[in-house]
Amino acid sequence: MHPPADPFLTLEEQVASYKKQAEELYKAANPDANIDDPNEDDWEGRPTSESPFVPAPPPLTEPAEADLDPGPVLEGEEGDIERSRTSNERNTNIRTFLQQCSVQTLMFLCDKCRDPHTTVWLEDFGGHKNLLKYHGTSAMSVSWDGYFRQLLERGKEVVVVSVKKRGGGVGGWSKNNPFFEHEYADFDVEIDPVSLASRLLSIRDQLSAEWEHDLEIISTQKKEIFESYRENVRETGGERGQAGWLYKRTTSKLLENDDIYNQGQSSLRFGNFDLLVLLSTQEAIHRVLRVNMEGGEKARGGYEFLRQFYTDRLHYFDGDQPYQRADVFLEELLLTMPSVSKTSGGKVSMNDPMRIAEVIVEMRGEVCKEWAEIMGQISTVEHACIRGEILDKRFGTPDS
């Protein structure tokens, strides 16, 4: 695997300056410390983050199933369907998800530049504990532009950081003296929300350009997925292959694409790609359910089968997740035996899981094409207003 390149050419000077400032502050307080030693990781209060390319740690949050409606419903009050649709659209909003990943990428860069203080401040600002290590969707409830405007309303803040002095003995005393009291040095770290907003906007520009490309990859996967699945069926009789897969996973398509290494890429690109597959799959399921619900008695059997199958696996889409969760969902659907069921209206229905999986993947392709068009408009159209507000805050009158 190629090492992650410096992803944001427009942010290169900002990152270098930020890292230099943090190191100078620490050197001034701890002249004897060796910050180049990889084992010296407690000067910043905690070790650096784990690689974003390994499976996520155990869940940090419980799945918020109350916030995720399992698709449109047939029974209940008249407003239930509309409330369900609104909830689904909120959970799979691509612009809000782009904002979540932008904040996570900024946190990752700050953490790697030995600035955990800004990371903690961003977590407190958004109310997202452990967001840096969260691998999942629907972490933000506020709209993307609302997040920026709340950030721009905040003034500069100073965080006081207390760091234990280090070195072999202080003032001539033995470093192993049990009666020696550790000394601490305090230094101030300034948090400038306007500067953070500018950096976030640059990251959103970068991610939107990447996602426009990545969504196109996902949208073309139907043929390859089912060709791979049928080949596996011929070779193994429908059992999982040597890698434990029924078909070639979608994420491997990006890993095989050497074109992405010829350009700067964001630090969390592969993790974001995995979550894009998950989010687009969930949105496709919602749309398939909606189409079948509105298809009358003829489509009711397929609707009820898929809704129950999806409801039983809501935890695959909500909360902190391992990698390739969308592929696990599709594989379990493909492994489900065809069945005959009676709908709530009394009609006998034949349920073909493989056909349903094909419809979901086909719908996912349409979703990704729509989202790719949105990503193409992010930098040139949707960010124009926020850029103006950032400039007003930076160069406007003192009262602005």
Short mmCIF file of C-alpha atoms in Angstrom, two decimals:
data_model
loop_
_atom_site.label_atom_id
_atom_site.label_comp_id
_atom_site.label_asym_id
_atom_site.label_seq_id
_atom_site.Cartn_x
_atom_site.Cartn_y
_atom_site.Cartn_z
CA MET A 1 0.00 0.00 0.00
CA HIS A 2 1.32 3.45 -0.89
CA PRO A 3 1.86 5.78 2.09
CA PRO A 4 -0.66 8.61 2.38
CA ALA A 5 0.55 11.67 0.53
CA ASP A 6 0.23 15.20 1.84
CA PRO A 7 -3.39 15.63 0.83
CA PHE A 8 -4.11 19.34 0.80
CA LEU A 9 -1.80 21.43 -1.33
CA THR A 10 -3.71 24.52 -0.35
CA LEU A 11 -3.17 23.69 3.33
CA GLU A 12 0.51 22.70 3.17
CA GLU A 13 1.82 25.96 4.56
CA GLN A 14 -0.88 26.04 7.24
CA VAL A 15 -0.06 22.54 8.46
CA ALA A 16 3.71 23.15 8.46
CA SER A 17 3.29 26.42 10.35
CA TYR A 18 0.91 24.87 12.82
CA LYS A 19 3.26 21.97 13.55
CA LYS A 20 6.25 24.28 13.94
CA GLN A 21 4.35 26.49 16.38
CA ALA A 22 3.30 23.50 18.51
CA GLU A 23 6.86 22.14 18.63
CA GLU A 24 8.35 25.51 19.53
CA LEU A 25 5.91 25.91 22.41
CA TYR A 26 6.79 22.48 23.74
CA LYS A 27 10.55 22.95 23.33
CA ALA A 28 10.36 26.22 25.26
CA ALA A 29 8.65 24.46 28.18
CA ASN A 30 10.73 21.25 27.98
CA PRO A 31 14.24 21.96 26.66
CA ASP A 32 15.49 18.46 27.56
CA ALA A 33 12.66 16.51 25.93
CA ASN A 34 13.17 14.54 22.73
CA ILE A 35 10.05 15.01 20.64
CA ASP A 36 11.54 12.98 17.78
CA ASP A 37 11.44 9.79 19.84
CA PRO A 38 8.32 7.83 18.72
CA ASN A 39 8.01 6.41 22.21
CA GLU A 40 7.79 9.87 23.74
CA ASP A 41 4.06 10.16 23.15
CA ASP A 42 2.77 11.43 26.48
CA TRP A 43 3.97 15.01 26.06
CA GLU A 44 0.71 15.76 24.36
CA GLY A 45 -1.38 13.87 26.87
CA ARG A 46 -2.06 10.74 24.79
CA PRO A 47 -0.54 8.61 22.00
CA THR A 48 -1.11 9.57 18.41
CA SER A 49 -4.10 8.09 16.60
CA GLU A 50 -4.14 4.63 15.11
CA SER A 51 -3.88 4.20 11.37
CA PRO A 52 -7.16 4.93 9.55
CA PHE A 53 -6.54 1.97 7.24
CA VAL A 54 -7.04 -0.74 9.87
CA PRO A 55 -10.46 -1.95 11.09
CA ALA A 56 -12.16 0.41 13.49
CA PRO A 57 -11.95 -0.26 17.25
CA PRO A 58 -14.93 -1.67 19.16
CA PRO A 59 -18.03 0.54 19.08
CA LEU A 60 -17.64 3.81 20.94
CA THR A 61 -21.32 4.64 20.82
CA GLU A 62 -24.51 2.63 21.01
CA PRO A 63 -26.53 2.55 17.78
CA ALA A 64 -29.15 5.26 17.92
CA GLU A 65 -31.94 3.11 16.55
CA ALA A 66 -34.57 5.55 17.76
CA ASP A 67 -33.16 8.14 15.34
CA LEU A 68 -33.10 5.80 12.36
CA ASP A 69 -36.50 4.80 11.10
CA PRO A 70 -36.48 1.47 9.23
CA GLY A 71 -37.92 2.97 6.07
CA PRO A 72 -41.43 4.01 5.10
CA VAL A 73 -44.29 2.35 6.94
CA LEU A 74 -47.73 1.24 5.81
CA GLU A 75 -49.70 1.31 9.03
CA GLY A 76 -50.16 4.03 11.63
CA GLU A 77 -51.15 7.63 11.52
CA GLU A 78 -51.25 9.59 8.32
CA GLY A 79 -48.07 11.54 9.16
CA ASP A 80 -45.95 8.43 9.88
CA ILE A 81 -44.80 8.00 6.28
CA GLU A 82 -43.72 11.63 5.95
CA ARG A 83 -41.90 11.56 9.30
CA SER A 84 -40.15 8.34 8.27
CA ARG A 85 -39.05 9.84 4.95
CA THR A 86 -37.75 12.98 6.65
CA SER A 87 -35.77 10.88 9.13
CA ASN A 88 -34.28 8.76 6.36
CA GLU A 89 -33.28 11.78 4.29
CA ARG A 90 -31.61 13.36 7.31
CA ASN A 91 -29.59 10.22 8.09
CA THR A 92 -28.37 9.78 4.51
CA ASN A 93 -27.79 13.44 3.62
CA ILE A 94 -24.57 13.48 1.59
CA ARG A 95 -23.76 17.13 2.38
CA THR A 96 -24.00 16.55 6.14
CA PHE A 97 -21.88 13.41 5.81
CA LEU A 98 -19.28 15.39 3.84
CA GLN A 99 -19.13 17.85 6.73
CA GLN A 100 -18.65 15.02 9.22
CA CYS A 101 -15.73 13.59 7.25
CA SER A 102 -14.21 17.07 6.82
CA VAL A 103 -14.22 17.61 10.58
CA GLN A 104 -12.75 14.16 11.15
CA THR A 105 -9.99 14.84 8.61
CA LEU A 106 -9.13 18.15 10.29
CA MET A 107 -9.00 16.38 13.66
CA PHE A 108 -6.70 13.74 12.17
CA LEU A 109 -4.31 16.37 10.79
CA CYS A 110 -4.24 18.25 14.09
CA ASP A 111 -3.58 15.03 15.96
CA LYS A 112 -0.71 14.10 13.64
CA CYS A 113 0.72 17.61 14.07
CA ARG A 114 0.74 17.01 17.84
CA ASP A 115 -2.14 19.35 18.49
CA PRO A 116 -4.71 17.30 20.40
CA HIS A 117 -6.03 20.48 21.99
CA THR A 118 -7.76 21.65 18.80
CA THR A 119 -9.13 18.13 18.35
CA VAL A 120 -10.65 18.18 21.83
CA TRP A 121 -12.02 21.68 21.22
CA LEU A 122 -13.73 20.56 18.00
CA GLU A 123 -15.24 17.56 19.79
CA ASP A 124 -16.60 19.80 22.53
CA PHE A 125 -17.85 22.36 20.00
CA GLY A 126 -19.84 19.80 18.02
CA GLY A 127 -20.76 17.60 20.97
CA HIS A 128 -19.18 14.60 19.22
CA LYS A 129 -17.14 12.63 21.74
CA ASN A 130 -14.51 10.33 20.18
CA LEU A 131 -15.37 11.59 16.69
CA LEU A 132 -11.73 11.20 15.60
CA LYS A 133 -11.89 7.40 15.90
CA TYR A 134 -15.54 7.05 14.88
CA HIS A 135 -16.06 5.01 11.71
CA GLY A 136 -19.70 5.40 10.84
CA THR A 137 -22.34 7.71 9.41
CA SER A 138 -25.01 10.02 10.89
CA ALA A 139 -22.68 11.51 13.51
CA MET A 140 -23.96 15.05 12.90
CA SER A 141 -27.47 16.37 13.31
CA VAL A 142 -26.73 19.98 12.31
CA SER A 143 -26.65 20.99 8.64
CA TRP A 144 -23.27 21.59 7.02
CA ASP A 145 -23.76 25.34 6.58
CA GLY A 146 -25.24 25.62 10.07
CA TYR A 147 -22.04 24.11 11.45
CA PHE A 148 -19.95 26.75 9.68
CA ARG A 149 -22.13 29.63 10.84
CA GLN A 150 -22.05 28.45 14.45
CA LEU A 151 -18.27 28.23 14.15
CA LEU A 152 -17.99 31.75 12.74
CA GLU A 153 -20.07 33.13 15.61
CA ARG A 154 -17.44 32.01 18.13
CA GLY A 155 -14.63 34.35 19.09
CA LYS A 156 -11.02 33.42 19.66
CA GLU A 157 -10.39 31.31 22.73
CA VAL A 158 -7.26 30.48 24.72
CA VAL A 159 -6.75 26.99 26.12
CA VAL A 160 -4.24 26.67 28.98
CA VAL A 161 -2.24 23.45 28.71
CA SER A 162 -0.25 22.08 31.64
CA VAL A 163 2.68 19.81 30.70
CA LYS A 164 4.91 17.84 33.05
CA LYS A 165 8.57 18.83 32.77
CA ARG A 166 10.86 16.02 31.76
CA GLY A 167 14.54 15.13 31.64
CA GLY A 168 17.11 13.29 33.76
CA GLY A 169 16.68 15.08 37.06
CA VAL A 170 15.60 18.68 37.48
CA GLY A 171 17.87 21.09 39.32
CA GLY A 172 20.52 18.42 39.92
CA TRP A 173 18.20 15.98 41.68
CA SER A 174 18.06 12.29 40.83
CA LYS A 175 15.25 11.43 38.46
CA ASN A 176 14.44 8.40 40.65
CA ASN A 177 14.14 10.42 43.86
CA PRO A 178 10.75 9.40 45.40
CA PHE A 179 10.59 12.71 47.31
CA PHE A 180 10.94 14.79 44.18
CA GLU A 181 7.74 16.54 43.12
CA HIS A 182 7.14 16.80 39.43
CA GLU A 183 7.10 20.28 37.97
CA TYR A 184 4.68 21.45 35.34
CA ALA A 185 4.87 24.18 32.75
CA ASP A 186 1.80 26.01 31.50
CA PHE A 187 1.44 27.46 28.04
CA ASP A 188 -1.43 28.97 26.12
CA VAL A 189 -2.89 27.56 22.91
CA GLU A 190 -5.05 29.95 20.90
CA ILE A 191 -8.10 28.54 19.13
CA ASP A 192 -9.27 30.68 16.22
CA PRO A 193 -12.68 29.42 14.98
CA VAL A 194 -12.49 31.58 11.83
CA SER A 195 -9.18 29.97 10.89
CA LEU A 196 -10.65 26.53 11.60
CA ALA A 197 -13.62 27.35 9.35
CA SER A 198 -11.25 28.30 6.54
CA ARG A 199 -9.30 25.08 6.92
CA LEU A 200 -12.51 23.04 7.03
CA LEU A 201 -13.71 24.67 3.83
CA SER A 202 -10.45 23.77 2.08
CA ILE A 203 -10.82 20.18 3.27
CA ARG A 204 -14.42 20.07 2.01
CA ASP A 205 -13.19 21.24 -1.39
CA GLN A 206 -10.62 18.44 -1.45
CA LEU A 207 -13.03 15.73 -0.28
CA SER A 208 -15.77 16.76 -2.70
CA ALA A 209 -13.34 16.43 -5.62
CA GLU A 210 -12.26 12.99 -4.40
CA TRP A 211 -15.80 11.83 -3.79
CA GLU A 212 -16.92 12.88 -7.26
CA HIS A 213 -14.38 10.38 -8.57
CA ASP A 214 -15.05 7.68 -5.95
CA LEU A 215 -18.82 7.81 -6.37
CA GLU A 216 -18.38 7.18 -10.08
CA ILE A 217 -16.43 4.02 -9.19
CA ILE A 218 -19.19 2.78 -6.88
CA SER A 219 -21.89 3.54 -9.45
CA THR A 220 -20.34 1.13 -11.98
CA GLN A 221 -19.98 -1.85 -9.65
CA LYS A 222 -23.17 -3.81 -10.43
CA LYS A 223 -21.74 -5.79 -13.34
CA GLU A 224 -18.49 -6.65 -11.57
CA ILE A 225 -20.19 -7.62 -8.31
CA PHE A 226 -22.56 -10.13 -9.86
CA GLU A 227 -20.02 -11.48 -12.35
CA SER A 228 -17.71 -12.10 -9.40
CA TYR A 229 -20.57 -13.67 -7.44
CA ARG A 230 -21.58 -16.02 -10.28
CA GLU A 231 -17.96 -17.04 -10.82
CA ASN A 232 -17.68 -17.85 -7.13
CA VAL A 233 -20.89 -19.90 -7.31
CA ARG A 234 -19.45 -21.93 -10.18
CA GLU A 235 -16.20 -22.54 -8.30
CA THR A 236 -17.43 -23.11 -4.75
CA GLY A 237 -21.11 -23.90 -5.12
CA GLY A 238 -22.19 -20.64 -3.50
CA GLU A 239 -19.96 -20.90 -0.43
CA ARG A 240 -17.60 -18.14 0.65
CA GLY A 241 -14.26 -18.15 -1.15
CA GLN A 242 -10.79 -18.39 0.33
CA ALA A 243 -10.93 -14.77 1.48
CA GLY A 244 -14.31 -15.39 3.12
CA TRP A 245 -16.17 -13.39 0.46
CA LEU A 246 -19.02 -14.24 -1.87
CA TYR A 247 -17.82 -11.68 -4.40
CA LYS A 248 -14.98 -9.24 -4.88
CA ARG A 249 -15.42 -6.41 -2.44
CA THR A 250 -16.12 -2.90 -3.70
CA THR A 251 -13.33 -1.32 -1.64
CA SER A 252 -10.71 -3.32 -3.52
CA LYS A 253 -11.68 -1.43 -6.67
CA LEU A 254 -10.26 1.76 -5.21
CA LEU A 255 -7.17 -0.02 -3.90
CA GLU A 256 -6.42 -1.24 -7.44
CA ASN A 257 -6.78 2.22 -8.96
CA ASP A 258 -3.26 3.63 -9.40
CA ASP A 259 -4.62 6.93 -10.70
CA ILE A 260 -5.37 8.11 -7.18
CA TYR A 261 -1.67 7.98 -6.33
CA ASN A 262 -0.84 10.44 -9.09
CA GLN A 263 -2.61 13.21 -7.20
CA GLY A 264 -2.75 14.40 -3.62
CA GLN A 265 -5.28 12.49 -1.57
CA SER A 266 -6.82 13.07 1.82
CA SER A 267 -5.53 11.21 4.85
CA LEU A 268 -8.72 9.22 5.47
CA ARG A 269 -9.65 8.50 1.87
CA PHE A 270 -10.02 4.73 2.13
CA GLY A 271 -12.09 4.96 5.29
CA ASN A 272 -14.30 7.60 3.66
CA PHE A 273 -14.70 5.40 0.57
CA ASP A 274 -15.88 2.52 2.73
CA LEU A 275 -18.44 4.77 4.42
CA LEU A 276 -19.61 6.14 1.06
CA VAL A 277 -20.41 2.58 0.01
CA LEU A 278 -22.31 2.06 3.27
CA LEU A 279 -24.27 5.32 3.07
CA SER A 280 -25.17 4.92 -0.61
CA THR A 281 -26.32 1.35 0.05
CA GLN A 282 -28.58 2.55 2.86
CA GLU A 283 -30.02 5.31 0.70
CA ALA A 284 -30.62 2.78 -2.10
CA ILE A 285 -32.50 0.50 0.32
CA HIS A 286 -34.69 3.42 1.40
CA ARG A 287 -35.53 4.24 -2.22
CA VAL A 288 -36.27 0.62 -3.14
CA LEU A 289 -38.58 0.36 -0.13
CA ARG A 290 -40.31 3.56 -1.11
CA VAL A 291 -40.81 2.44 -4.72
CA ASN A 292 -42.21 -0.94 -3.64
CA MET A 293 -44.46 0.64 -1.03
CA GLU A 294 -45.97 2.88 -3.72
CA GLY A 295 -46.20 -0.02 -6.20
CA GLY A 296 -49.49 -1.34 -4.89
CA GLU A 297 -50.44 -4.91 -3.98
CA LYS A 298 -48.22 -6.39 -6.69
CA ALA A 299 -45.01 -5.10 -5.06
CA ARG A 300 -46.20 -5.43 -1.46
CA GLY A 301 -44.60 -8.85 -0.90
CA GLY A 302 -41.13 -7.69 -1.91
CA TYR A 303 -41.57 -4.56 0.19
CA GLU A 304 -42.49 -6.49 3.34
CA PHE A 305 -39.66 -8.99 2.85
CA LEU A 306 -36.98 -6.32 2.34
CA ARG A 307 -38.29 -4.11 5.13
CA GLN A 308 -38.07 -6.98 7.62
CA PHE A 309 -34.63 -8.02 6.37
CA TYR A 310 -33.38 -4.42 6.66
CA THR A 311 -34.98 -3.83 10.06
CA ASP A 312 -33.22 -6.91 11.44
CA ARG A 313 -29.89 -5.40 10.32
CA LEU A 314 -30.28 -1.74 11.19
CA HIS A 315 -27.21 -2.03 13.38
CA TYR A 316 -25.14 -2.55 10.21
CA PHE A 317 -25.78 1.08 9.25
CA ASP A 318 -25.99 2.95 12.54
CA GLY A 319 -23.21 3.71 15.00
CA ASP A 320 -19.53 2.81 14.89
CA GLN A 321 -18.90 0.08 12.29
CA PRO A 322 -16.20 -2.32 11.10
CA TYR A 323 -15.09 -1.97 7.51
CA GLN A 324 -17.03 -3.34 4.49
CA ARG A 325 -20.35 -3.48 6.34
CA ALA A 326 -22.36 -2.80 3.16
CA ASP A 327 -20.84 -5.84 1.47
CA VAL A 328 -21.71 -7.99 4.49
CA PHE A 329 -25.34 -6.87 4.18
CA LEU A 330 -25.48 -7.75 0.48
CA GLU A 331 -23.76 -11.09 1.04
CA GLU A 332 -26.27 -12.06 3.72
CA LEU A 333 -29.07 -11.12 1.33
CA LEU A 334 -27.54 -13.28 -1.41
CA LEU A 335 -27.20 -16.20 1.01
CA THR A 336 -30.89 -16.01 1.93
CA MET A 337 -32.99 -18.73 0.34
CA PRO A 338 -35.92 -17.75 -1.91
CA SER A 339 -39.21 -17.98 -0.09
CA VAL A 340 -42.95 -17.77 -0.53
CA SER A 341 -44.89 -15.54 1.82
CA LYS A 342 -48.37 -14.16 2.21
CA THR A 343 -48.69 -10.39 2.29
CA SER A 344 -50.75 -8.51 4.83
CA GLY A 345 -53.37 -8.23 2.08
CA GLY A 346 -53.57 -12.02 1.75
CA LYS A 347 -51.74 -12.30 -1.58
CA VAL A 348 -49.07 -15.01 -2.04
CA SER A 349 -45.69 -13.54 -3.00
CA MET A 350 -42.44 -15.09 -4.25
CA ASN A 351 -39.37 -13.45 -2.69
CA ASP A 352 -36.16 -13.68 -4.72
CA PRO A 353 -33.26 -12.30 -2.59
CA MET A 354 -30.80 -12.29 -5.50
CA ARG A 355 -33.13 -10.18 -7.62
CA ILE A 356 -33.67 -7.82 -4.68
CA ALA A 357 -29.88 -7.50 -4.24
CA GLU A 358 -29.53 -6.64 -7.94
CA VAL A 359 -32.21 -3.96 -7.63
CA ILE A 360 -30.47 -2.47 -4.57
CA VAL A 361 -27.07 -2.34 -6.31
CA GLU A 362 -28.66 -0.85 -9.43
CA MET A 363 -30.42 1.78 -7.32
CA ARG A 364 -27.14 2.46 -5.51
CA GLY A 365 -25.59 3.27 -8.86
CA GLU A 366 -28.29 5.88 -9.49
CA VAL A 367 -27.78 7.33 -6.01
CA CYS A 368 -24.02 7.62 -6.57
CA LYS A 369 -24.52 9.36 -9.92
CA GLU A 370 -26.78 11.94 -8.25
CA TRP A 371 -24.32 12.47 -5.42
CA ALA A 372 -21.39 12.78 -7.84
CA GLU A 373 -23.21 15.65 -9.55
CA ILE A 374 -23.72 17.31 -6.16
CA MET A 375 -20.01 16.91 -5.35
CA GLY A 376 -19.14 18.64 -8.61
CA GLN A 377 -21.05 21.73 -7.45
CA ILE A 378 -19.70 21.89 -3.89
CA SER A 379 -16.57 23.99 -4.41
CA THR A 380 -17.80 26.32 -7.14
CA VAL A 381 -21.38 26.92 -6.04
CA GLU A 382 -22.24 25.88 -2.49
CA HIS A 383 -19.09 27.21 -0.81
CA ALA A 384 -19.29 30.70 -2.31
CA CYS A 385 -21.51 32.10 0.44
CA ILE A 386 -19.45 30.60 3.28
CA ARG A 387 -16.23 31.93 1.73
CA GLY A 388 -17.74 35.39 1.75
CA GLU A 389 -18.71 35.10 5.41
CA ILE A 390 -15.20 33.94 6.32
CA LEU A 391 -13.67 36.90 4.48
CA ASP A 392 -16.05 39.27 6.26
CA LYS A 393 -14.95 37.87 9.61
CA ARG A 394 -11.27 38.10 8.75
CA PHE A 395 -11.10 41.45 7.01
CA GLY A 396 -14.36 43.13 7.93
CA THR A 397 -14.98 45.85 10.46
CA PRO A 398 -14.18 45.17 14.15
CA ASP A 399 -17.90 44.81 14.84
CA SER A 400 -18.38 42.08 12.22
#
